Structures are given as structure tokens and as C-alpha cells.
Coordinates of C-alpha atoms in Angstrom, one line a residue:
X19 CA 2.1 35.7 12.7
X20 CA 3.4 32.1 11.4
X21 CA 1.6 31.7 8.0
X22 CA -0.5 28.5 7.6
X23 CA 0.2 24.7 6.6
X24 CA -0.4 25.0 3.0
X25 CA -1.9 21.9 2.1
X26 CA -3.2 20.4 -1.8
X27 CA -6.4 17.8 -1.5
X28 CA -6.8 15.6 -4.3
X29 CA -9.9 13.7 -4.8
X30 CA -10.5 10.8 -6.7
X31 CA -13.5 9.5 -6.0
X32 CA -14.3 6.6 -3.9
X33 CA -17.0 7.3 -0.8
X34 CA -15.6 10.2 0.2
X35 CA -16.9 12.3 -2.7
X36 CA -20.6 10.6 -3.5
X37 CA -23.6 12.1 -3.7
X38 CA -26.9 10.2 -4.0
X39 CA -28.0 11.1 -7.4
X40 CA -31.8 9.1 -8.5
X41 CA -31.0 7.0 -6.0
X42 CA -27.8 5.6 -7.2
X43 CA -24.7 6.6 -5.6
X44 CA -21.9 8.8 -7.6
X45 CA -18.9 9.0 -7.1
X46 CA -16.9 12.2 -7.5
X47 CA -20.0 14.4 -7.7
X48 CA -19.3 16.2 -4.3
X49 CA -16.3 18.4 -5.1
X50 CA -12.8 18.6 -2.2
X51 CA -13.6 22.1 -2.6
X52 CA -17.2 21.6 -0.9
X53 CA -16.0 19.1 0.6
X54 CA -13.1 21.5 3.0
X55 CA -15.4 23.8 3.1
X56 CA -18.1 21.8 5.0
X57 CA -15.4 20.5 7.4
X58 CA -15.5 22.4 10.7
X59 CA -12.6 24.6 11.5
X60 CA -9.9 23.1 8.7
X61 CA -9.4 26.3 7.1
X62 CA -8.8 28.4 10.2
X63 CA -5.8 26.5 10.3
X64 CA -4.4 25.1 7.1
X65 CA -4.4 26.8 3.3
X66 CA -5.9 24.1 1.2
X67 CA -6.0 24.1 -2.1
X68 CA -8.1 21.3 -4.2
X69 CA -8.0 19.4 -7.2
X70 CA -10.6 16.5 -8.3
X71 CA -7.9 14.4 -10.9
X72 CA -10.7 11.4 -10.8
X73 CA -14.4 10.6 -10.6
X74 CA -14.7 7.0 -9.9
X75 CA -14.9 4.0 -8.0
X76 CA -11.2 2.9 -6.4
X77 CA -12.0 -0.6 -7.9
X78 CA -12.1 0.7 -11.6
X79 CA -8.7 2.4 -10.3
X80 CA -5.6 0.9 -12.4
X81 CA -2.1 1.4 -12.9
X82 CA -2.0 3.9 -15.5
X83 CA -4.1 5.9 -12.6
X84 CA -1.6 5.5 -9.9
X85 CA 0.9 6.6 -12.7
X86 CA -0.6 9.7 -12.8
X87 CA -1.6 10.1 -9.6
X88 CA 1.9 10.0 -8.3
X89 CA 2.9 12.6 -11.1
X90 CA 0.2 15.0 -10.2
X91 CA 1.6 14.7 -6.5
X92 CA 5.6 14.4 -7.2
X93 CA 5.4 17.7 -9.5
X94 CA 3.0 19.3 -6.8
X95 CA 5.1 18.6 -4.0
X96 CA 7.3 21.9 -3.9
X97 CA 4.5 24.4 -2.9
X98 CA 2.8 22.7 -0.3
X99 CA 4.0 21.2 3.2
X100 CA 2.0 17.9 2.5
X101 CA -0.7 16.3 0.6
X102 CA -3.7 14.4 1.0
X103 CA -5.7 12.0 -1.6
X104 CA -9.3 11.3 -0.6
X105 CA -9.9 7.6 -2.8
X106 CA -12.2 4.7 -2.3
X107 CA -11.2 2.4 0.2
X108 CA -11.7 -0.6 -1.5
X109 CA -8.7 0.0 -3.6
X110 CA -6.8 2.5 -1.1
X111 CA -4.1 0.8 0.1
X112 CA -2.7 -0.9 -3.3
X113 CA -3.0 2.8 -4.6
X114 CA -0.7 4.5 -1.7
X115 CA 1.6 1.6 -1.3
X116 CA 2.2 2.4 -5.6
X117 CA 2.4 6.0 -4.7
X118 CA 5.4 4.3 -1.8
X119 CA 7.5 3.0 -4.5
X120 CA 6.8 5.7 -7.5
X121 CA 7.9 8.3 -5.2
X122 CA 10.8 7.9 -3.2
X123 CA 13.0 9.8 -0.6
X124 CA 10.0 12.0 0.2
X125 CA 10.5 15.4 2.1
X126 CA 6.8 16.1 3.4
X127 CA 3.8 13.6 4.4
X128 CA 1.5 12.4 1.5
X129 CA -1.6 11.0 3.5
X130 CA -4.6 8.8 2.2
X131 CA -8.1 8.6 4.0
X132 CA -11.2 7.5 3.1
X133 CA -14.8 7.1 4.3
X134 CA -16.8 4.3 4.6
X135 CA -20.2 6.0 5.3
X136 CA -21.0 8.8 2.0
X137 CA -21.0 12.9 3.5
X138 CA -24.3 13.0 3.0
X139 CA -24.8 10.4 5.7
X140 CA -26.2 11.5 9.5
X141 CA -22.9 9.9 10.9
X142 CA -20.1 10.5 7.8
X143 CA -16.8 9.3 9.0
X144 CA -15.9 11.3 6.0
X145 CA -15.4 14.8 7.1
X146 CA -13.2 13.8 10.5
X147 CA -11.7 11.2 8.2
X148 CA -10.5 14.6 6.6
X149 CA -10.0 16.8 8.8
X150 CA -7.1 14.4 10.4
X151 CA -5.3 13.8 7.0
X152 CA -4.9 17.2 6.4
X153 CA -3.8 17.9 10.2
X154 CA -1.0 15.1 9.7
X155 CA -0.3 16.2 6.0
X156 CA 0.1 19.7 7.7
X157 CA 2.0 19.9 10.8
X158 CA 3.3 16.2 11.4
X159 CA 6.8 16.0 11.4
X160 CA 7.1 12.9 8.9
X161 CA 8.3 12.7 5.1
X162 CA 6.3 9.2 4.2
X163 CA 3.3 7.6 2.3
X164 CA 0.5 7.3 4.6
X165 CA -3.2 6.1 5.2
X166 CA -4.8 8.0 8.4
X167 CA -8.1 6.5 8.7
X168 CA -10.7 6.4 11.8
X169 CA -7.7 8.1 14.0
X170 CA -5.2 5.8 12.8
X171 CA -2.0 6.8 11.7
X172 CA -0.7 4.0 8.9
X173 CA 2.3 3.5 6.9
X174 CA 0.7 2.8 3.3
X175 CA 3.2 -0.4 2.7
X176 CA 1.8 -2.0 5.8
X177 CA -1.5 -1.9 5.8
X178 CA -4.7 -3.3 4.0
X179 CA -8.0 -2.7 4.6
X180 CA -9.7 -5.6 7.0
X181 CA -13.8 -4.2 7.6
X182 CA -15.5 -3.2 5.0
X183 CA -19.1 -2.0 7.0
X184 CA -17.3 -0.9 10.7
X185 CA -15.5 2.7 11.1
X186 CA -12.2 1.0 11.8
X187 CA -11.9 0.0 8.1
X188 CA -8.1 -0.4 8.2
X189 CA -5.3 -2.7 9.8
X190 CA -2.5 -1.9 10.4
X191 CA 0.4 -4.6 10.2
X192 CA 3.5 -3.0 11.4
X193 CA 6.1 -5.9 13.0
X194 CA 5.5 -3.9 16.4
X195 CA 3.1 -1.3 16.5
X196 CA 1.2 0.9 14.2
X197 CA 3.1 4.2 13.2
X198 CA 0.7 6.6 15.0
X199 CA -2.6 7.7 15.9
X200 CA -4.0 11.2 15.8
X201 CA -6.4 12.0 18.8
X202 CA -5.7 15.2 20.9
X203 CA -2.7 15.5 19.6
X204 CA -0.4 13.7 16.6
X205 CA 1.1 10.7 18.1
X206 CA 4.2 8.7 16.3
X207 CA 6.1 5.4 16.8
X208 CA 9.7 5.3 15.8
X209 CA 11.3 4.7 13.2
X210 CA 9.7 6.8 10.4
X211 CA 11.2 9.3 7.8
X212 CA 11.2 12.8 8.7
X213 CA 10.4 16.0 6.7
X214 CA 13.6 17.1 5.2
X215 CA 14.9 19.1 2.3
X216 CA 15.7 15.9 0.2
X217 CA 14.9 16.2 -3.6
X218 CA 12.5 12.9 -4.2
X219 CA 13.0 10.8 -6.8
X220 CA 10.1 9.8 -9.5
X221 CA 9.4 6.5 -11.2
X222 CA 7.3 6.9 -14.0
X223 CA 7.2 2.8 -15.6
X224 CA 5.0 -0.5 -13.9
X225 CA 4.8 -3.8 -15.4
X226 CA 1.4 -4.7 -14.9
X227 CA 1.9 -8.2 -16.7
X228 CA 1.6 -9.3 -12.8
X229 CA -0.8 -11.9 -10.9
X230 CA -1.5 -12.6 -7.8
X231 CA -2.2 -16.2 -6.9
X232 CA -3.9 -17.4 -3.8
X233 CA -2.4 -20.7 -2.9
X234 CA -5.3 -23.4 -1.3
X235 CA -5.3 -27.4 0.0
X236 CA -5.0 -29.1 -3.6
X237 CA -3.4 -26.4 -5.4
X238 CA -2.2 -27.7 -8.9
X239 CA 1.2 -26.6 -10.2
X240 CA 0.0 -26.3 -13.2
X241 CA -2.4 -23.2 -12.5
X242 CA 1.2 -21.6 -12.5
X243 CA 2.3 -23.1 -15.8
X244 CA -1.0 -21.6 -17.3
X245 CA -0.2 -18.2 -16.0
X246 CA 3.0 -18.3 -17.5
X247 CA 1.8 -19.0 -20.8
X248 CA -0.7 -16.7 -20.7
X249 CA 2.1 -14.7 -20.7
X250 CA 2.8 -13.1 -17.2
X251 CA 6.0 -11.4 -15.8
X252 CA 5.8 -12.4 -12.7
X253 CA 3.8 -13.6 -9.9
X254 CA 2.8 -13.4 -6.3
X255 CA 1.7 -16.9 -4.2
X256 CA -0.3 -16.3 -1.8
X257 CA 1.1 -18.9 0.4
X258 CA 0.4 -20.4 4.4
X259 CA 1.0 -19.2 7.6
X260 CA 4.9 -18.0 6.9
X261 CA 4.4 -18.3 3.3
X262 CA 4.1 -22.0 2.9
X263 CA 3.3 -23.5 -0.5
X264 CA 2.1 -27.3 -1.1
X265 CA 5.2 -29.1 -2.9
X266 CA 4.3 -33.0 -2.5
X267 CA 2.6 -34.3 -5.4
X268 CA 1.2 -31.0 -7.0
X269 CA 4.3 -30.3 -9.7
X270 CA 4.8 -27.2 -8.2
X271 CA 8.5 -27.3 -8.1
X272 CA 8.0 -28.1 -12.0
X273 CA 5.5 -25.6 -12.4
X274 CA 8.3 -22.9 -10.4
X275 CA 11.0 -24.4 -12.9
X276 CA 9.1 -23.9 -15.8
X277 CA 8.1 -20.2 -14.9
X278 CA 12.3 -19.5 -14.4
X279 CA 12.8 -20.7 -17.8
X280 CA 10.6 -18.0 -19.5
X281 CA 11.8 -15.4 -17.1
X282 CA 9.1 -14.9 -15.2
X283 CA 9.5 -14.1 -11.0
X284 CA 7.6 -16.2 -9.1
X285 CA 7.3 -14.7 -5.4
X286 CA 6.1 -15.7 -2.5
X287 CA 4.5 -14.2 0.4
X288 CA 1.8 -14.9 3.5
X289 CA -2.0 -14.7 3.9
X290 CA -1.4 -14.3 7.5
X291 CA 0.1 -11.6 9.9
X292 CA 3.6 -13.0 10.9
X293 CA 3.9 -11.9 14.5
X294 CA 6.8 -10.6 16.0
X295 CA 9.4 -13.3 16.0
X296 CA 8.6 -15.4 12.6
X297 CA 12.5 -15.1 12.3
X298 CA 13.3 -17.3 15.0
X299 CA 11.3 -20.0 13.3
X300 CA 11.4 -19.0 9.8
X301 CA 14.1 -21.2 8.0
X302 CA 13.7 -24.4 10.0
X303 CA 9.5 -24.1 9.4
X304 CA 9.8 -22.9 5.6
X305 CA 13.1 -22.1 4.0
X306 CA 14.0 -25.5 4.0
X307 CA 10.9 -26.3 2.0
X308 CA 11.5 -23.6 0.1
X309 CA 15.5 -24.6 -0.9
X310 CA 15.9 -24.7 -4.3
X311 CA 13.2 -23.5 -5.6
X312 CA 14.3 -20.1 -7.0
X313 CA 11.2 -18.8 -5.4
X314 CA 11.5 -15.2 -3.7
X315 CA 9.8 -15.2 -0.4
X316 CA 9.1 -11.8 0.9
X317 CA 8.7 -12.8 4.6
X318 CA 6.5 -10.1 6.6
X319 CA 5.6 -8.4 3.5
X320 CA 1.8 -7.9 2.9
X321 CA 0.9 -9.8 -0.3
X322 CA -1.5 -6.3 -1.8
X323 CA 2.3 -4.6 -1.2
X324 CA 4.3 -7.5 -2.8
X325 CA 2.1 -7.2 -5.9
X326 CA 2.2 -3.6 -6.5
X327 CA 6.0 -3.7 -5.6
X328 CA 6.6 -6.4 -8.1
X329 CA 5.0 -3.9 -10.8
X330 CA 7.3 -1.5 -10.1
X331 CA 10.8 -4.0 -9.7
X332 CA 10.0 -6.0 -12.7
X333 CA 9.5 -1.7 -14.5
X334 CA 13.3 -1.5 -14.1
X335 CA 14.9 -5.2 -14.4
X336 CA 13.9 -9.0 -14.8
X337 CA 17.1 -10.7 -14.1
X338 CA 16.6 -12.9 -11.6
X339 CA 19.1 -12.1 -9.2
X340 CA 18.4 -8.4 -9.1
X341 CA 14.5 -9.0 -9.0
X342 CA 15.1 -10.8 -5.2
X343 CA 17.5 -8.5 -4.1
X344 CA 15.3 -5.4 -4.6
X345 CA 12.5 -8.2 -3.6
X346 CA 13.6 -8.4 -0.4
X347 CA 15.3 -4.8 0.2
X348 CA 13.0 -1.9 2.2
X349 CA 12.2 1.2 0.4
X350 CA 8.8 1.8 2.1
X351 CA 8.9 0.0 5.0
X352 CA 7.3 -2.6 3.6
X353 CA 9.3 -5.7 4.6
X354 CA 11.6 -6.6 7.6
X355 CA 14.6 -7.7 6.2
X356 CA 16.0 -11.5 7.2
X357 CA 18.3 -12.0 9.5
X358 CA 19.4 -15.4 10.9
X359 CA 21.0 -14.6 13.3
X360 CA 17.3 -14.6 14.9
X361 CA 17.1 -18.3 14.2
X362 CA 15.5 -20.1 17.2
X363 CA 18.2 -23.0 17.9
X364 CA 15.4 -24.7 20.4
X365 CA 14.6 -28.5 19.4

């Protein structure tokens, strides 16, 4: 007889692992060991073992826990055939996309999930919520950071979460197509990493001297100059559309000079999904704008995945040049790299 998935759950908190407690709700207080247990049917086919590493809400999650978080699961990873982390979804995605960059060439699945409704709940999403992350954790045939949420399979880097009352909870922003979906049966969309006997590689520093700034009609360049002196290593605009940024009038070229001058990396991304074919539009719509700036733009990457992957550059250099290459380079999936080639030619 084929021997089980082995599979390690660790909790965190979040949803997932409340329990109403004189009428407040706390997080952490129902155990992944009660939790697997109550789930129908998991351990007639998987051999889970669980941990509880936090006890909180995912918004009081911060850097120092993704740190360990992505220690506890890189120095796990030999005795199981994947992983899941049950977290609050407020917080979710910046926490796997981190776990993305601190843990690299992967060899099994690491999988997310959350629940928006508490177990306790007549109608929990919380326990099928489970149920599929340790399915895809155990027998999918993928070596990547993931979020599987409400039968959605997600690559962590491109997703965010987009409802915070309705099941769905999670988008997806893959250039295409999401990465899978787990109904019947485990369904994926190529390209994606497969399992493999690869040795991953940790990354155990983040700079977490980082902002994000959401760019708006008006915006003064010196918001920018304060953030620099207040002191930041780097920053993420939040620009238009395909990651426009007011320059007329504002002193934001000034305010972009000034930040290069005390080394710090000003990037920018988009509050907006791109589509499929920003490239053919790209450099005659922005990067003329953009010329000269020394501004990184980070196309199609989310702006939650441009700030945690800034953390984690601006860990290992701040020279300029290196900071946009690895800016704009994949290592997660995370951005589409430019090409123009794809530029549309059309008047």
C-alpha cells in the first residue's frame, strides 16, 4: 500500500483558528490539531502533522514574523511532501508572497488558505478552505508558494485579496489565467514550477525601512522628499492605470532626484490590473513620461508584491543599478518581464 502525503499545518492565527470567547473573537484559540481533526475525511488520506507558531491577528503580522515563518517552513521542508499555513486573510497574501522571495527554488508546494467566516460558524468556509490546501500541498504536482482559497488555486506573487465579506475573498491577477482551481479534481495552468529534488535556498534579511505611497490627483512631490528624510530606503508609488505618476507642476521629478541622492529606490508600480497586452502600449503611454527619471517601474507587478519584494532586494544591495535589475527580474512569478518588441507601432 502507497503510504500517505505527509503533510505539516501551521497555524497562525487569523479567522481560521477563532473561537468566540465572552463574546469577543480570539484568534488562535482553536488549535490545527482540532482543527484537522474536525475536517471530514483529511486524515484518511494525508498524515498531518501540526504546529500553532502564532496566535494573532494577520494585521499585527510583521516582518520579523514572516522571517520566522519562512524558517519554520524552509528547515521543515525535508520530511513532508508539502505545507500549508492557515493565517488571516487580511494580511495573507503580503505574508506568502515574503515567504515567495525568502524561499527560493522550492521542491514541494507550500499553500496558504484562510477563512473568512470563523469554524464555529453554521456555514465556515474554513474547514473546505482546508481540506483543499492540504489536498494541493499533498498530491499536486507543483514546487511554488501558493494561496488556495474558495476552490481557487493562486500563485502567492499574483494575488491580493479583493472581498472582504463574500467567500471568493481572493483575486487572482495572473497576465492570462489563474494558476488552478481545485474542484473534482486538481486542475493547473502552465507554466508553474514542478516538485523536484532541488535543494531551496533561504534568505534570512528584509529591510523594512520601506513605504508604500498611493499616488492621487494633486499629489505633492514633496510627500516623497518627507519620506526620504524621515529616513526610508526605498519606496513604492502607487501610480495610474500603467503606473502613471503626475509630473507637471508637482516637483515630483525633484522630489525623485532628491530621493537618488540619499540612496533611496523609488519604484513604481499600478493600482490597476494591466490586461493582457499593456506592452503594446506601454512605452509610448508611460515610459516616455517616465524617461529620466531614475524611477523603477515594475509594470504588471502587484503593488502588495512590489513592497514586500523591495524588502527583500534592498536586504541584499542598494546600488541603484542592481536594485532595477532584480526589480524587474521574476523569481516568483511575480512580474512579466518587458519586452518591446511587443510595442504597438499603430498611430
Amino acid at each position: 500500500m502507497a503510504r500517505k502525503p505527509r503533510v505539516l499545518v501551521i497555524g497562525t492565527g487569523g479567522t481560521m483558528g477563532a473561537k468566540l470567547v465572552d463574546g469577543i473573537w480570539k484568534y488562535g484559540e482553536i488549535t490545527m490539531e482540532t482543527l484537522v481533526n474536525s475536517t471530514p475525511r483529511v486524515k484518511e488520506h494525508f498524515e498531518v502533522s501540526t504546529t500553532n507558531l502564532f496566535r494573532m491577528d494577520s494585521a499585527d503580522m510583521k516582518p520579523d514574523n514572516w522571517l520566522t515563518l519562512a524558517n519554520t517552513i524552509y528547515y521543515a521542508m525535508n520530511d513532508y511532501d508539502g505545507i500549508v499555513v492557515t493565517i488571516g486573510s487580511d494580511t495573507a497574501a503580503y505574508a506568502a508572497t515574503a515567504v515567495s522571495f525568502l524561499i527560493q527554488e522550492l521542491n514541494i508546494p507550500v499553500v496558504f488558505t484562510s477563512a473568512l467566516m470563523h469554524p464555529e460558524q453554521l456555514n465556515t468556509d474554513a474547514e473546505v478552505n482546508l481540506r483543499d490546501a492540504i489536498t494541493v500541498a499533498g498530491r499536486a504536482d507543483i514546487a511554488e508558494t501558493l494561496i488556495v482559497f474558495n476552490g481557487k488555486i493562486m500563485r502567492a506573487t499574483r494575488t491580493k485579496k479583493v472581498n472582504a465579506s463574500e467567500l471568493g475573498g481572493f483575486g487572482s491577477f495572473e497576465t492570462s489565467y489563474p494558476l488552478g482551481d481545485i474542484q473534482q479534481f486538481i486542475s493547473l495552468n502552465t507554466p508553474y514550477r514542478k516538485r523536484s529534488r532541488s535543494k531551496p535556498k533561504l534568505y534570512n534579511k528584509l529591510e523594512t525601512d520601506v513605504a508604500t505611497v498611493k499616488v492621487y490627483p494633486g499629489f505633492d512631490g514633496n510627500r516623497i522628499k518627507n519620506l526620504v528624510d524621515y529616513p526610508v530606503k526605498g519606496m513604492v508609488l502607487e501610480g495610474f492605470g500603467l503606473g502613471n505618476i503626475p509630473v507637471l507642476d508637482n516637483g515630483m521629478k525633484e522630489a525623485i532626484a532628491y530621493a537618488n541622492s540619499k540612496n533611496a529606490a523609488v519604484v513604481i508600480a499600478s493600482n490597476c490590473y494591466l490586461g493582457k497586452h499593456w506592452q503594446r502600449i506601454y512605452e509610448a503611454e508611460i515610459g516616455n513620461r517616465l524617461r529620466g527619471l531614475r524611477a523603477i517601474p515594475v509594470y504588471d507587478m502587484l503593488p502588495e508584491t512590489a513592497y514586500v519584494k523591495l524588502m527583500w532586494v534592498l536586504a541584499q544591495t542598494t546600488d541603484y543599478k542592481k536594485v532595477k535589475s532584480m526589480m524587474q527580474k521574476s523569481y516568483a512569478g511575480e512580474i512579466t518581464p518587458f519586452s518591446k518588441n511587443k510595442i504597438d507601432t499603430m498611430k
